[in-house]
Amino acid sequence: MKNNIITPRYNLEGVFLRQIHSFVCRKGRTTTSQLSAIKKYWSLIGVDFQLNALNFSSIFKHRAPIILEIGFGSGESLVKTAMNFPEKNFLGIEVYKSGIGSCLHYASSYQIQNLRIIYYDATEVMYNMIPDDTLSKVQIFFPDPWHKKRHHKRRLLKNIFLKIITKKLIIDGILHIATDSESYAFYILDEIKDIKNYKNLSEKNNFVKRPVSRIITKFEKKGLLQGKKIFDLMFQLKK
């Protein structure tokens, strides 16, 4: 597994160009168990970043609809969802090594066969690795809301990224977002409203009820106990 999660960029004079990302490259603590899982199972489930589009037939054992999850955290809910839907293939993207190790541990424990994961910046993965018109669903659960206004530029779900997703989804494919930040939820609605390909599946053109297929995570349970409201947004890609 490669250790870098972003592609460094330089100008013509060779000066490093600082980029704005939706995450911070912090050195979080990776446990011995997580490091062990990476060593043991990355070659079985992990997919290294590349500048060419993936051939999904070569990385998955069976041909099936592909669901992409961006920022899967510990990976526990992603693994359980993959286990609940063996007739579908799941691809996860995460930038924190602790989450990668944790996900690999869960996947090996449940002997999951229909899951692959990528350790890299999701924006670059979407641009370079995901072929157009291939994903049946993209799910992004509890992305960092970057609450302070000066940090809004770091938000992942801006208009430009939402447009990229339209190119990767198949027609009638689904974009499902969940957040516990009301301000971010309305920000997303505002960013997506002018993208004509998306049809909001909410009757009131705002939020939907949590689908039973979306497993409640530990993070979400903690938020609910604190009285936080959860917002589910769901859109379908139309011609």
mmCIF file of C-alpha atoms in Angstrom:
data_model
loop_
_atom_site.group_PDB
_atom_site.id
_atom_site.type_symbol
_atom_site.label_atom_id
_atom_site.label_comp_id
_atom_site.label_asym_id
_atom_site.label_seq_id
_atom_site.Cartn_x
_atom_site.Cartn_y
_atom_site.Cartn_z
ATOM 1 C CA MET A 1 0.000 0.000 0.000
ATOM 2 C CA LYS A 2 1.295 3.427 -0.960
ATOM 3 C CA ASN A 3 1.615 5.959 1.871
ATOM 4 C CA ASN A 4 0.845 9.136 -0.064
ATOM 5 C CA ILE A 5 -2.820 10.104 -0.423
ATOM 6 C CA ILE A 6 -2.444 13.161 -2.670
ATOM 7 C CA THR A 7 -0.550 13.856 -5.871
ATOM 8 C CA PRO A 8 1.942 16.739 -5.348
ATOM 9 C CA ARG A 9 1.675 19.469 -7.987
ATOM 10 C CA TYR A 10 4.380 21.938 -9.030
ATOM 11 C CA ASN A 11 4.531 24.974 -11.315
ATOM 12 C CA LEU A 12 6.906 25.308 -14.267
ATOM 13 C CA GLU A 13 9.651 26.551 -11.931
ATOM 14 C CA GLY A 14 9.343 23.443 -9.788
ATOM 15 C CA VAL A 15 7.693 25.254 -6.882
ATOM 16 C CA PHE A 16 5.201 23.168 -4.915
ATOM 17 C CA LEU A 17 1.619 24.322 -5.381
ATOM 18 C CA ARG A 18 -0.441 24.255 -2.223
ATOM 19 C CA GLN A 19 -3.869 22.732 -2.782
ATOM 20 C CA ILE A 20 -7.106 23.011 -0.850
ATOM 21 C CA HIS A 21 -8.412 19.638 0.308
ATOM 22 C CA SER A 22 -11.571 18.540 2.090
ATOM 23 C CA PHE A 23 -9.457 16.843 4.761
ATOM 24 C CA VAL A 24 -6.369 17.513 6.859
ATOM 25 C CA CYS A 25 -3.380 15.205 6.531
ATOM 26 C CA ARG A 26 -3.054 14.708 10.261
ATOM 27 C CA LYS A 27 -0.912 11.999 11.792
ATOM 28 C CA GLY A 28 -3.581 10.124 13.702
ATOM 29 C CA ARG A 29 -2.770 7.106 15.827
ATOM 30 C CA THR A 30 -2.957 3.850 13.939
ATOM 31 C CA THR A 31 -3.225 0.871 16.274
ATOM 32 C CA THR A 32 -1.129 -2.267 16.085
ATOM 33 C CA SER A 33 -4.246 -4.205 15.091
ATOM 34 C CA GLN A 34 -4.994 -1.791 12.244
ATOM 35 C CA LEU A 35 -1.406 -1.912 10.962
ATOM 36 C CA SER A 36 -1.507 -5.705 11.133
ATOM 37 C CA ALA A 37 -4.734 -5.772 9.110
ATOM 38 C CA ILE A 38 -3.178 -3.536 6.456
ATOM 39 C CA LYS A 39 -0.167 -5.824 6.184
ATOM 40 C CA LYS A 40 -2.297 -8.974 5.983
ATOM 41 C CA TYR A 41 -5.274 -7.939 3.883
ATOM 42 C CA TRP A 42 -4.443 -4.913 1.746
ATOM 43 C CA SER A 43 -3.318 -7.104 -1.147
ATOM 44 C CA LEU A 44 -6.695 -8.869 -1.058
ATOM 45 C CA ILE A 45 -9.062 -5.914 -0.762
ATOM 46 C CA GLY A 46 -7.005 -2.766 -1.343
ATOM 47 C CA VAL A 47 -6.679 -0.992 -4.686
ATOM 48 C CA ASP A 48 -3.691 1.299 -5.207
ATOM 49 C CA PHE A 49 -4.207 4.729 -6.734
ATOM 50 C CA GLN A 50 -3.507 5.010 -10.437
ATOM 51 C CA LEU A 51 -3.907 7.607 -13.158
ATOM 52 C CA ASN A 52 -5.912 5.275 -15.373
ATOM 53 C CA ALA A 53 -9.561 4.260 -15.171
ATOM 54 C CA LEU A 54 -10.248 1.040 -13.301
ATOM 55 C CA ASN A 55 -11.522 -2.074 -14.997
ATOM 56 C CA PHE A 56 -14.150 -3.134 -12.478
ATOM 57 C CA SER A 57 -14.355 -6.598 -14.027
ATOM 58 C CA SER A 58 -10.746 -7.180 -13.018
ATOM 59 C CA ILE A 59 -11.023 -6.084 -9.382
ATOM 60 C CA PHE A 60 -14.365 -7.680 -8.501
ATOM 61 C CA LYS A 61 -15.004 -11.406 -8.723
ATOM 62 C CA HIS A 62 -18.536 -11.024 -10.032
ATOM 63 C CA ARG A 63 -20.230 -8.556 -12.345
ATOM 64 C CA ALA A 64 -22.760 -6.564 -10.313
ATOM 65 C CA PRO A 65 -24.018 -2.996 -9.688
ATOM 66 C CA ILE A 66 -21.299 -0.881 -8.084
ATOM 67 C CA ILE A 67 -21.858 1.286 -5.026
ATOM 68 C CA LEU A 68 -19.159 3.821 -4.136
ATOM 69 C CA GLU A 69 -18.829 5.180 -0.606
ATOM 70 C CA ILE A 70 -16.641 8.230 -0.038
ATOM 71 C CA GLY A 71 -15.165 8.623 3.452
ATOM 72 C CA PHE A 72 -16.183 5.383 5.147
ATOM 73 C CA GLY A 73 -14.568 6.152 8.515
ATOM 74 C CA SER A 74 -13.938 2.952 10.468
ATOM 75 C CA GLY A 75 -15.583 0.955 7.683
ATOM 76 C CA GLU A 76 -17.855 -0.992 10.019
ATOM 77 C CA SER A 77 -21.111 0.191 8.439
ATOM 78 C CA LEU A 78 -19.709 -0.194 4.919
ATOM 79 C CA VAL A 79 -18.669 -3.785 5.619
ATOM 80 C CA LYS A 80 -22.053 -4.628 7.150
ATOM 81 C CA THR A 81 -23.859 -3.071 4.183
ATOM 82 C CA ALA A 82 -21.733 -5.103 1.765
ATOM 83 C CA MET A 83 -22.584 -8.185 3.787
ATOM 84 C CA ASN A 84 -26.310 -7.341 3.636
ATOM 85 C CA PHE A 85 -26.211 -6.901 -0.145
ATOM 86 C CA PRO A 86 -24.000 -9.675 -1.568
ATOM 87 C CA GLU A 87 -25.577 -9.150 -5.005
ATOM 88 C CA LYS A 88 -23.830 -5.758 -5.274
ATOM 89 C CA ASN A 89 -20.193 -4.665 -5.410
ATOM 90 C CA PHE A 90 -18.903 -1.979 -3.040
ATOM 91 C CA LEU A 91 -15.952 0.374 -3.459
ATOM 92 C CA GLY A 92 -14.852 2.581 -0.565
ATOM 93 C CA ILE A 93 -12.501 5.582 -0.455
ATOM 94 C CA GLU A 94 -10.819 6.815 2.730
ATOM 95 C CA VAL A 95 -7.860 9.108 3.462
ATOM 96 C CA TYR A 96 -7.090 8.036 7.033
ATOM 97 C CA LYS A 97 -4.900 5.004 7.529
ATOM 98 C CA SER A 98 -6.587 4.099 10.817
ATOM 99 C CA GLY A 99 -9.898 3.804 8.945
ATOM 100 C CA ILE A 100 -8.275 1.688 6.247
ATOM 101 C CA GLY A 101 -6.851 -0.711 8.849
ATOM 102 C CA SER A 102 -10.134 -0.877 10.721
ATOM 103 C CA CYS A 103 -12.124 -1.569 7.557
ATOM 104 C CA LEU A 104 -9.736 -4.322 6.497
ATOM 105 C CA HIS A 105 -10.076 -5.897 9.927
ATOM 106 C CA TYR A 106 -13.888 -5.898 9.726
ATOM 107 C CA ALA A 107 -13.872 -7.172 6.141
ATOM 108 C CA SER A 108 -11.582 -10.072 6.998
ATOM 109 C CA SER A 109 -13.624 -10.939 10.097
ATOM 110 C CA TYR A 110 -16.823 -11.218 8.048
ATOM 111 C CA GLN A 111 -15.007 -12.712 5.029
ATOM 112 C CA ILE A 112 -16.436 -10.067 2.714
ATOM 113 C CA GLN A 113 -15.870 -10.808 -0.973
ATOM 114 C CA ASN A 114 -17.722 -7.924 -2.659
ATOM 115 C CA LEU A 115 -15.722 -5.003 -1.245
ATOM 116 C CA ARG A 116 -12.631 -3.129 -2.426
ATOM 117 C CA ILE A 117 -11.125 0.008 -0.869
ATOM 118 C CA ILE A 118 -8.848 2.843 -1.992
ATOM 119 C CA TYR A 119 -6.538 4.887 0.227
ATOM 120 C CA TYR A 120 -6.398 8.260 -1.543
ATOM 121 C CA ASP A 121 -8.000 11.668 -2.029
ATOM 122 C CA ALA A 122 -11.536 11.050 -3.320
ATOM 123 C CA THR A 123 -11.406 13.959 -5.764
ATOM 124 C CA GLU A 124 -8.392 12.508 -7.560
ATOM 125 C CA VAL A 125 -9.885 9.030 -7.496
ATOM 126 C CA MET A 126 -13.086 10.309 -9.102
ATOM 127 C CA TYR A 127 -11.185 12.218 -11.783
ATOM 128 C CA ASN A 128 -8.714 9.468 -12.664
ATOM 129 C CA MET A 129 -9.928 6.034 -11.598
ATOM 130 C CA ILE A 130 -13.706 5.888 -11.883
ATOM 131 C CA PRO A 131 -14.967 5.308 -15.446
ATOM 132 C CA ASP A 132 -17.909 7.371 -16.617
ATOM 133 C CA ASP A 133 -21.413 5.868 -16.466
ATOM 134 C CA THR A 134 -20.482 2.969 -14.169
ATOM 135 C CA LEU A 135 -21.766 3.627 -10.632
ATOM 136 C CA SER A 136 -25.269 2.649 -9.585
ATOM 137 C CA LYS A 137 -24.949 4.638 -6.367
ATOM 138 C CA VAL A 138 -22.633 7.088 -4.626
ATOM 139 C CA GLN A 139 -23.029 7.444 -0.873
ATOM 140 C CA ILE A 140 -21.352 10.069 1.280
ATOM 141 C CA PHE A 141 -22.218 9.813 4.947
ATOM 142 C CA PHE A 142 -21.286 12.537 7.435
ATOM 143 C CA PRO A 143 -18.629 14.414 5.457
ATOM 144 C CA ASP A 144 -16.734 17.074 7.400
ATOM 145 C CA PRO A 145 -19.030 20.150 7.405
ATOM 146 C CA TRP A 146 -16.175 22.606 7.993
ATOM 147 C CA HIS A 147 -18.449 24.868 10.027
ATOM 148 C CA LYS A 148 -16.398 28.076 10.008
ATOM 149 C CA LYS A 149 -17.179 30.252 7.001
ATOM 150 C CA ARG A 150 -13.517 30.717 6.136
ATOM 151 C CA HIS A 151 -13.242 26.923 5.861
ATOM 152 C CA HIS A 152 -16.224 26.455 3.526
ATOM 153 C CA LYS A 153 -13.774 26.293 0.632
ATOM 154 C CA ARG A 154 -12.700 22.916 2.039
ATOM 155 C CA ARG A 155 -16.155 21.393 1.784
ATOM 156 C CA LEU A 156 -16.195 18.345 -0.470
ATOM 157 C CA LEU A 157 -19.777 18.679 -1.679
ATOM 158 C CA LYS A 158 -19.445 21.794 -3.763
ATOM 159 C CA ASN A 159 -21.057 22.309 -7.167
ATOM 160 C CA ILE A 160 -17.967 21.218 -9.103
ATOM 161 C CA PHE A 161 -17.641 17.899 -7.262
ATOM 162 C CA LEU A 162 -21.375 17.213 -7.474
ATOM 163 C CA LYS A 163 -21.089 17.667 -11.246
ATOM 164 C CA ILE A 164 -18.233 15.157 -11.382
ATOM 165 C CA ILE A 165 -20.489 12.594 -9.734
ATOM 166 C CA THR A 166 -23.095 13.031 -12.500
ATOM 167 C CA LYS A 167 -20.526 11.777 -15.000
ATOM 168 C CA LYS A 168 -19.788 8.648 -12.976
ATOM 169 C CA LEU A 169 -23.357 7.576 -12.194
ATOM 170 C CA ILE A 170 -25.440 5.530 -14.584
ATOM 171 C CA ILE A 171 -28.798 6.966 -15.648
ATOM 172 C CA ASP A 172 -31.240 6.527 -12.737
ATOM 173 C CA GLY A 173 -28.242 6.095 -10.428
ATOM 174 C CA ILE A 174 -28.508 7.474 -6.892
ATOM 175 C CA LEU A 175 -26.530 10.021 -4.907
ATOM 176 C CA HIS A 176 -27.211 9.603 -1.174
ATOM 177 C CA ILE A 177 -25.796 12.057 1.367
ATOM 178 C CA ALA A 178 -26.284 12.114 5.131
ATOM 179 C CA THR A 179 -25.166 14.858 7.501
ATOM 180 C CA ASP A 180 -25.848 16.007 11.040
ATOM 181 C CA SER A 181 -25.152 19.617 10.110
ATOM 182 C CA GLU A 182 -28.288 21.553 9.168
ATOM 183 C CA SER A 183 -26.282 24.394 7.633
ATOM 184 C CA TYR A 184 -24.282 21.947 5.486
ATOM 185 C CA ALA A 185 -27.478 20.168 4.425
ATOM 186 C CA PHE A 186 -28.965 23.407 3.101
ATOM 187 C CA TYR A 187 -25.609 24.368 1.596
ATOM 188 C CA ILE A 188 -25.657 21.110 -0.415
ATOM 189 C CA LEU A 189 -29.224 21.758 -1.575
ATOM 190 C CA ASP A 190 -28.121 25.180 -2.777
ATOM 191 C CA GLU A 191 -25.027 23.826 -4.543
ATOM 192 C CA ILE A 192 -26.970 21.095 -6.343
ATOM 193 C CA LYS A 193 -30.142 22.971 -7.322
ATOM 194 C CA ASP A 194 -28.750 24.227 -10.648
ATOM 195 C CA ILE A 195 -27.474 20.818 -11.783
ATOM 196 C CA LYS A 196 -30.403 19.762 -13.968
ATOM 197 C CA ASN A 197 -29.403 16.086 -14.137
ATOM 198 C CA TYR A 198 -30.288 15.572 -10.478
ATOM 199 C CA LYS A 199 -33.844 14.868 -9.379
ATOM 200 C CA ASN A 200 -34.427 15.358 -5.652
ATOM 201 C CA LEU A 201 -36.295 12.278 -4.423
ATOM 202 C CA SER A 202 -37.817 14.195 -1.518
ATOM 203 C CA GLU A 203 -41.506 15.047 -1.890
ATOM 204 C CA LYS A 204 -40.759 18.524 -0.559
ATOM 205 C CA ASN A 205 -37.573 18.898 -2.609
ATOM 206 C CA ASN A 206 -35.390 18.835 0.491
ATOM 207 C CA PHE A 207 -34.773 15.749 2.662
ATOM 208 C CA VAL A 208 -35.878 12.113 2.717
ATOM 209 C CA LYS A 209 -36.427 9.711 5.590
ATOM 210 C CA ARG A 210 -33.447 7.530 6.434
ATOM 211 C CA PRO A 211 -33.583 4.432 4.217
ATOM 212 C CA VAL A 212 -33.471 1.220 6.273
ATOM 213 C CA SER A 213 -30.493 0.159 4.164
ATOM 214 C CA ARG A 214 -28.369 2.935 5.687
ATOM 215 C CA ILE A 215 -26.952 1.466 8.866
ATOM 216 C CA ILE A 216 -26.838 3.830 11.841
ATOM 217 C CA THR A 217 -23.187 4.309 12.775
ATOM 218 C CA LYS A 218 -21.678 4.820 16.231
ATOM 219 C CA PHE A 219 -20.980 8.421 15.226
ATOM 220 C CA GLU A 220 -24.643 8.919 14.352
ATOM 221 C CA LYS A 221 -25.889 7.249 17.541
ATOM 222 C CA LYS A 222 -23.710 9.584 19.583
ATOM 223 C CA GLY A 223 -25.119 12.574 17.730
ATOM 224 C CA LEU A 224 -28.696 11.434 18.236
ATOM 225 C CA LEU A 225 -28.092 11.070 21.970
ATOM 226 C CA GLN A 226 -26.872 14.674 21.942
ATOM 227 C CA GLY A 227 -30.132 15.729 20.312
ATOM 228 C CA LYS A 228 -28.724 16.308 16.842
ATOM 229 C CA LYS A 229 -30.981 15.984 13.819
ATOM 230 C CA ILE A 230 -29.874 13.857 10.881
ATOM 231 C CA PHE A 231 -30.497 15.007 7.319
ATOM 232 C CA ASP A 232 -30.658 12.490 4.459
ATOM 233 C CA LEU A 233 -30.502 13.881 0.935
ATOM 234 C CA MET A 234 -31.164 11.639 -2.042
ATOM 235 C CA PHE A 235 -30.970 12.463 -5.730
ATOM 236 C CA GLN A 236 -31.486 10.408 -8.885
ATOM 237 C CA LEU A 237 -29.588 11.053 -12.103
ATOM 238 C CA LYS A 238 -31.792 11.792 -15.092
ATOM 239 C CA LYS A 239 -30.962 12.357 -18.745
#
